[in-house]
Amino acid sequence: MIESLFVLSPTGKVIIEKHWHELIPRRVVDFFNDQVSKAMAEGEDVTREDVLPIIASPKYQLINVYRDGLTYLSPVTKEVDPMMVFEFLHRIPDIMQEYFGQVSETVIKENFVTVYQLLEEMMDDGFPLTTEPNSLKEIVPAPNILNKVITTMGATTSVSTRKMPNGMSNLPWRKAGVKYNSNEIFFDIVEEIDAIVDSTGKAVSCEAHGTIQTNSRLSGMPDLTLSFVNPRLVDDCSFHQSVRFNKWESDKVLSFVPPDGHFRLMSYRVNLPSQQNLPIQVKPSINIGANGAKFDITVSLRNTDGKAVENVVLTLPLHKSTSTLTAQCNVGQYMFDPVGKVLRWDVGKIVPRERAPVLSGSFGFGSASSEAAANAGYNIGVEFLINSHSLSGLKVDVLKLFNESYKPYKGVRTMTKAGRYQVRA
Amino acid sequence: MDIFSKPKFFTNNTKGENAELLVELNSEYRDRRKDAVKRVIANMTVGKDVSGLFPQVVKNMQTEDLEMKKLVYLYLMNYAKSNPDLVILAVNTFVKDTDHVNPLIRALAIRTMGCIRVDKILDHLCEPLRKCLQDDNPYVRKTAALCVAKLWDLDQERAIDNGFVTTLQDLVSDSTPMVVANAVIALAEMQESSVNKDVFVVNVAIMNKMLAALNECNEWGQIAILTSLAEYQPLDSKEAESVCERVVPRLQHANGSVVLSAIRVLMIFLRYLRNDEFTNGLIKKMSPPLVSLLASAPEVQYVSLRNINLILQKRPDILQNDVRVFFCKYNDPPYVKREKLEIIIRLCNDKNVDQILSELKEYASEVDVDFVRRAIRAIGRCAIIIEEASERCVNVLLDLINTKINYVVQEAIIVIKDIFRKYPQRYEAIIPTLCQNLDSLDEPEAKGSLIWIVGEYAERIENADELIENFLETFLEENSQVQLQLLTATVKLFLKKPSQSQEIVHRVLQTATQEIDNPDTRDRAYVYWRLLSTDPQAAKAVVLSEKPPISVDSSADKLSPGLLDELINNISTLASVYHKPASTFMGNKAFSADAVRKAAVADARDEEQIMGEDTVTSPTAPAASAPKNVMADLLDLDFGSSEPVSTPVMSPPTSNSKSGPNYSADLFDMSSDMSSGGSDAFGGMGGMSGMSGVGGLNIGFQQSQSQSQNQNTATSGSSNAFGDLAGFGGFGQQPSAATASQQTQQQKPTQSSTVNDLLDLF
């Protein structure tokens, strides 16, 4: 049972609190803040993200999620499924994002009553109630210009004109009577690459996490079947509620009646072999001496099907004792943050068969240098994006529509980007 | 106020604001009233007291405006407790709303009434609730189902007398999946707090209803159904198979909690499966979803990793080929890294050990000192698990020692000591390298480890006496752990090279008996002295006896089979995250002692009887730590004092074997990390030797001998023996044990003089 929620500002102040069962006194927040500052005082590198997500207090278990500077804290008094609490707590900023476009202390305060109503609808007596954005939007109207005009003009939003909540239709995720003049559906296949690459360019671990984001603007009750050219590539996948699991098991096709609007149709994971040709190669060489190091980093393209790689950014966290840095690069621009000790190189776009971007230079350790600085390992975080490319090779074959007579416009876009992609120097 | 401007919900002046709101709430314009209610709600949410506006707010409840109605409901739920009398004013509107034509309003009214946790409203709740439970609309029935749990929470009798419990049980057979799901949620919640535990017993019929609803209800309903399914005991393997088949598709859910709940059901039902082919297929299907959980938010990863740790202890064949996904990213939060490291070690086998070693070496160069140390320890554990890889591990450790980074060197030496214990006489060649780092050691554990190595291999180290001398210079200032280690090492040196070290050993024993107040160190010195002076051959047999090899299975991170099974039953709960029964960290202390007993039962029944009776009344933590101290006093055993008390809390009877998993310098170099589920065969023996302490020193010596015999034959026996002894002494249950220690103390002065006499003889 999720009894209470406190949303805390970056400074630990309560922005909003909600008690679904008994009231839990606010002093639990003070205890929590103490624990957080205690944990963060343990080392200079300890950040808020490093604090344990479950903290024991004498009376409560403090389950908390930290996202975008805000803490979602749920103290519980009884044994609970912590995974469920985390899933639920993450839903709250997700929903707020849907409603307000962004999540911050200010946004919550500006939309106070809406947030409060949402929290009321999302939970009944400690058990999650309605968490589907589509259903919620029917019960709690999102703040948009039309709504504002209606309320300010004093027009009545009377009960009788309101539709039934879609929780009452046969398909809880789809409302009845949807109508569009032009029927269209778009699929965005985005693959994020999580990889650890060693200094020789070999992948120590590498997997692609794909999602199929769908925007459905189809009238009536369309029944869709989406098939892939090579579905067996997928190692593991999960689906939107609407997808008929048996069809996937037997025929490896996605058969579903889509919700209206944006939704995530499918998430999948593809394990990539260590011999996998990665689209981009980062070759770092860091020669460390007693007082500093010389380094150069080369980026080159490999295996992108002739496509350009965009938004390439490399970040290299340096040892805490680093005091000086000089460097030059032939492409893009670099920046050294002397406080956070991070070197960031904004490479930009790399086009095939152009000369390879290189960043070279040297950095020196300050007075506090030690063996630890000289032996520290270096990791380079890599960001990039490739349009119309799927690293795993998963391809959509055909989309069929049943149960409705119109011919919808169909669009598929693919994109590969770096997820948690790091290169060891 | 200009109603066309954006409403301002926050102003500072509370008193003035309340007065202003009061006027607004009574306004004849609906929009102004609505804005005012919104401002009231906003104030309420930030904790300002707006309870004084209760009557004015409630007046606005009778409206056809849904939003307005909901706002007033919100307010009511919050303040009903402080104004129970006024709530009655609202009751009529509530009751009317449960009859509204719009099912949304009926559901909202019954939901809100249930949330007003005031006794007075209960009288008015029962009739509407009865109607709503039979409502034509599933949305209303679903909401009413949960309302029964709310009523139950406040007044169980009333819920039973009104027949709501029976109605709720009938709703499990409802035709709409979401009604079934909510009925299950409500019943499971009620079952927990019911006295007779008969509210919700999952039988075949209920199980089938739940399985039928499983696919169709929403994610939260699925979690509830899966949780209740886990309670079901299948009749035979066939039935278990069919349930598993229905549950497996849930592994494909995007909600991590649904996945883990499904995993729990499967892990429990695996026990009933007799068909190997089916079992293997099932295990294959469990790996990919567990791996996928690791791509989620760090909190979700953390819970997953803690649970995977349990699952792997039970079913080591899961995730066999997936070790790569547990490799750490440099920017993973430390709590995720730690757990990944644990899993990596669990998945280590002779095929992937090279890959793992190079990975661990990589971690050892990170900046997080704690993580670096853990990585180095992990290398040692690899060496101990996989014999063929031990040499490669030693080489990696030597590389690390050559970095000269202080904490890396010290940790590596501690680890190498364990490798020496596992593979004696194999890697002495590296001793000179270790000794080069002698001066940089400042941590007791590292120092003690190196001293142990020097003592153990004294005959192979030419300048062993010089090295020991070197350490002895600071003997009196050392931590007791190091002192004990030095004492033992010196005696070993003497037994191996008597000619070089007679003077040293004499000096050490004298210093230890005369200048040190720590009873552990002092008493051990007495024992050695006595041993050496009476029978040097016996001393050799005792001190240089063959030591039992250490094994990984015995280390503290392996849970006892009983506790493990209990935790497997609780996958995806807080218990599975803490690796402790829920009652040890939730609820009151009396319960926790109870659970400690329960966890211990499967482990060591004999010991439990001695311990358990006392633990019931005593608070958990002292009960767990007491045996340690007592034992150390009586038997001159010292266990790693740096160990957190929280580990033994889990199961005190094994705390002696758990308390020093890393290193413990004790009288006989006895490994303290012996297998925790050791045999009880020596239990009686241990009891005897404990009692023999009454007889004073002479008997005390025999006792040590008998102990050492235990050592040579079966090490686990003595571990249990100490457990028994601790049980006696710790709680003064056996007066004789208490007097025994007293007498030993009193005899000290005489002993020392005898010993002095005897020493002259040899």
Tab-separated table of N, CA, C and O in Angstrom, chain B residues 45 120 134 137 185 201 220 238 298 334 360 493 514 518 561 570 589 635 640 654 664:
chain	number	residue	atom	x	y	z
B	45	THR	N	-2.944	22.042	0.485
B	45	THR	CA	-1.889	21.154	0.019
B	45	THR	C	-0.520	21.566	0.514
B	45	THR	O	0.349	20.737	0.691
B	120	LYS	N	-18.459	8.194	12.473
B	120	LYS	CA	-19.854	8.607	12.310
B	120	LYS	C	-20.385	8.340	10.906
B	120	LYS	O	-21.580	8.088	10.721
B	134	GLN	N	-23.634	-3.947	-6.007
B	134	GLN	CA	-24.502	-4.656	-6.962
B	134	GLN	C	-24.783	-3.820	-8.198
B	134	GLN	O	-25.642	-4.172	-9.001
B	137	ASN	N	-23.041	-1.084	-13.337
B	137	ASN	CA	-21.837	-0.603	-13.999
B	137	ASN	C	-20.576	-1.158	-13.336
B	137	ASN	O	-20.384	-1.006	-12.133
B	185	ILE	N	-7.500	-7.264	-4.838
B	185	ILE	CA	-6.705	-6.289	-4.088
B	185	ILE	C	-7.306	-6.100	-2.697
B	185	ILE	O	-6.606	-6.174	-1.681
B	201	VAL	N	-8.764	-17.186	1.051
B	201	VAL	CA	-7.917	-18.360	0.900
B	201	VAL	C	-7.994	-18.782	-0.562
B	201	VAL	O	-9.068	-19.060	-1.082
B	220	TRP	N	-1.762	-2.767	-12.528
B	220	TRP	CA	-1.795	-2.819	-11.064
B	220	TRP	C	-2.632	-3.998	-10.610
B	220	TRP	O	-2.317	-4.637	-9.596
B	238	LYS	N	1.435	-31.199	-12.699
B	238	LYS	CA	0.658	-30.842	-13.889
B	238	LYS	C	-0.032	-29.498	-13.706
B	238	LYS	O	0.007	-28.630	-14.571
B	298	PRO	N	17.565	3.779	-12.214
B	298	PRO	CA	18.475	3.157	-11.245
B	298	PRO	C	17.765	2.510	-10.053
B	298	PRO	O	18.202	1.466	-9.572
B	334	PRO	N	26.581	4.385	-7.046
B	334	PRO	CA	27.369	3.386	-6.311
B	334	PRO	C	26.547	2.198	-5.825
B	334	PRO	O	27.044	1.074	-5.812
B	360	LEU	N	37.169	-6.510	-13.716
B	360	LEU	CA	37.415	-6.136	-12.316
B	360	LEU	C	38.663	-5.266	-12.198
B	360	LEU	O	38.729	-4.333	-11.410
B	493	LEU	N	56.733	-18.684	14.370
B	493	LEU	CA	58.137	-18.479	14.022
B	493	LEU	C	59.020	-19.290	14.966
B	493	LEU	O	59.947	-19.981	14.534
B	514	GLN	N	51.982	-9.042	30.635
B	514	GLN	CA	52.172	-8.072	31.712
B	514	GLN	C	51.708	-6.660	31.361
B	514	GLN	O	51.275	-5.915	32.225
B	518	ASN	N	44.045	-5.767	27.410
B	518	ASN	CA	43.007	-6.435	26.622
B	518	ASN	C	42.996	-7.923	26.959
B	518	ASN	O	43.975	-8.623	26.729
B	561	PRO	N	19.710	-21.816	3.737
B	561	PRO	CA	18.646	-22.328	2.858
B	561	PRO	C	17.252	-21.951	3.347
B	561	PRO	O	16.380	-21.632	2.538
B	570	ASN	N	9.125	-14.193	-1.091
B	570	ASN	CA	8.843	-12.765	-0.992
B	570	ASN	C	9.592	-11.947	-2.032
B	570	ASN	O	9.970	-10.807	-1.771
B	589	LYS	N	9.467	-4.898	18.063
B	589	LYS	CA	10.632	-5.737	18.330
B	589	LYS	C	10.267	-7.173	18.675
B	589	LYS	O	10.978	-8.092	18.330
B	635	LEU	N	36.858	-18.078	25.169
B	635	LEU	CA	37.688	-18.981	24.394
B	635	LEU	C	38.817	-18.280	23.674
B	635	LEU	O	39.484	-18.848	22.844
B	640	GLY	N	36.398	-10.606	13.607
B	640	GLY	CA	36.519	-9.267	13.043
B	640	GLY	C	35.539	-8.315	13.711
B	640	GLY	O	34.340	-8.424	13.539
B	654	THR	N	24.088	-18.347	13.772
B	654	THR	CA	25.206	-18.507	12.845
B	654	THR	C	26.096	-17.294	12.877
B	654	THR	O	27.024	-17.188	12.118
B	664	SER	N	39.818	-13.543	10.266
B	664	SER	CA	39.786	-13.505	11.699
B	664	SER	C	41.011	-14.211	12.197
B	664	SER	O	41.355	-15.297	11.775
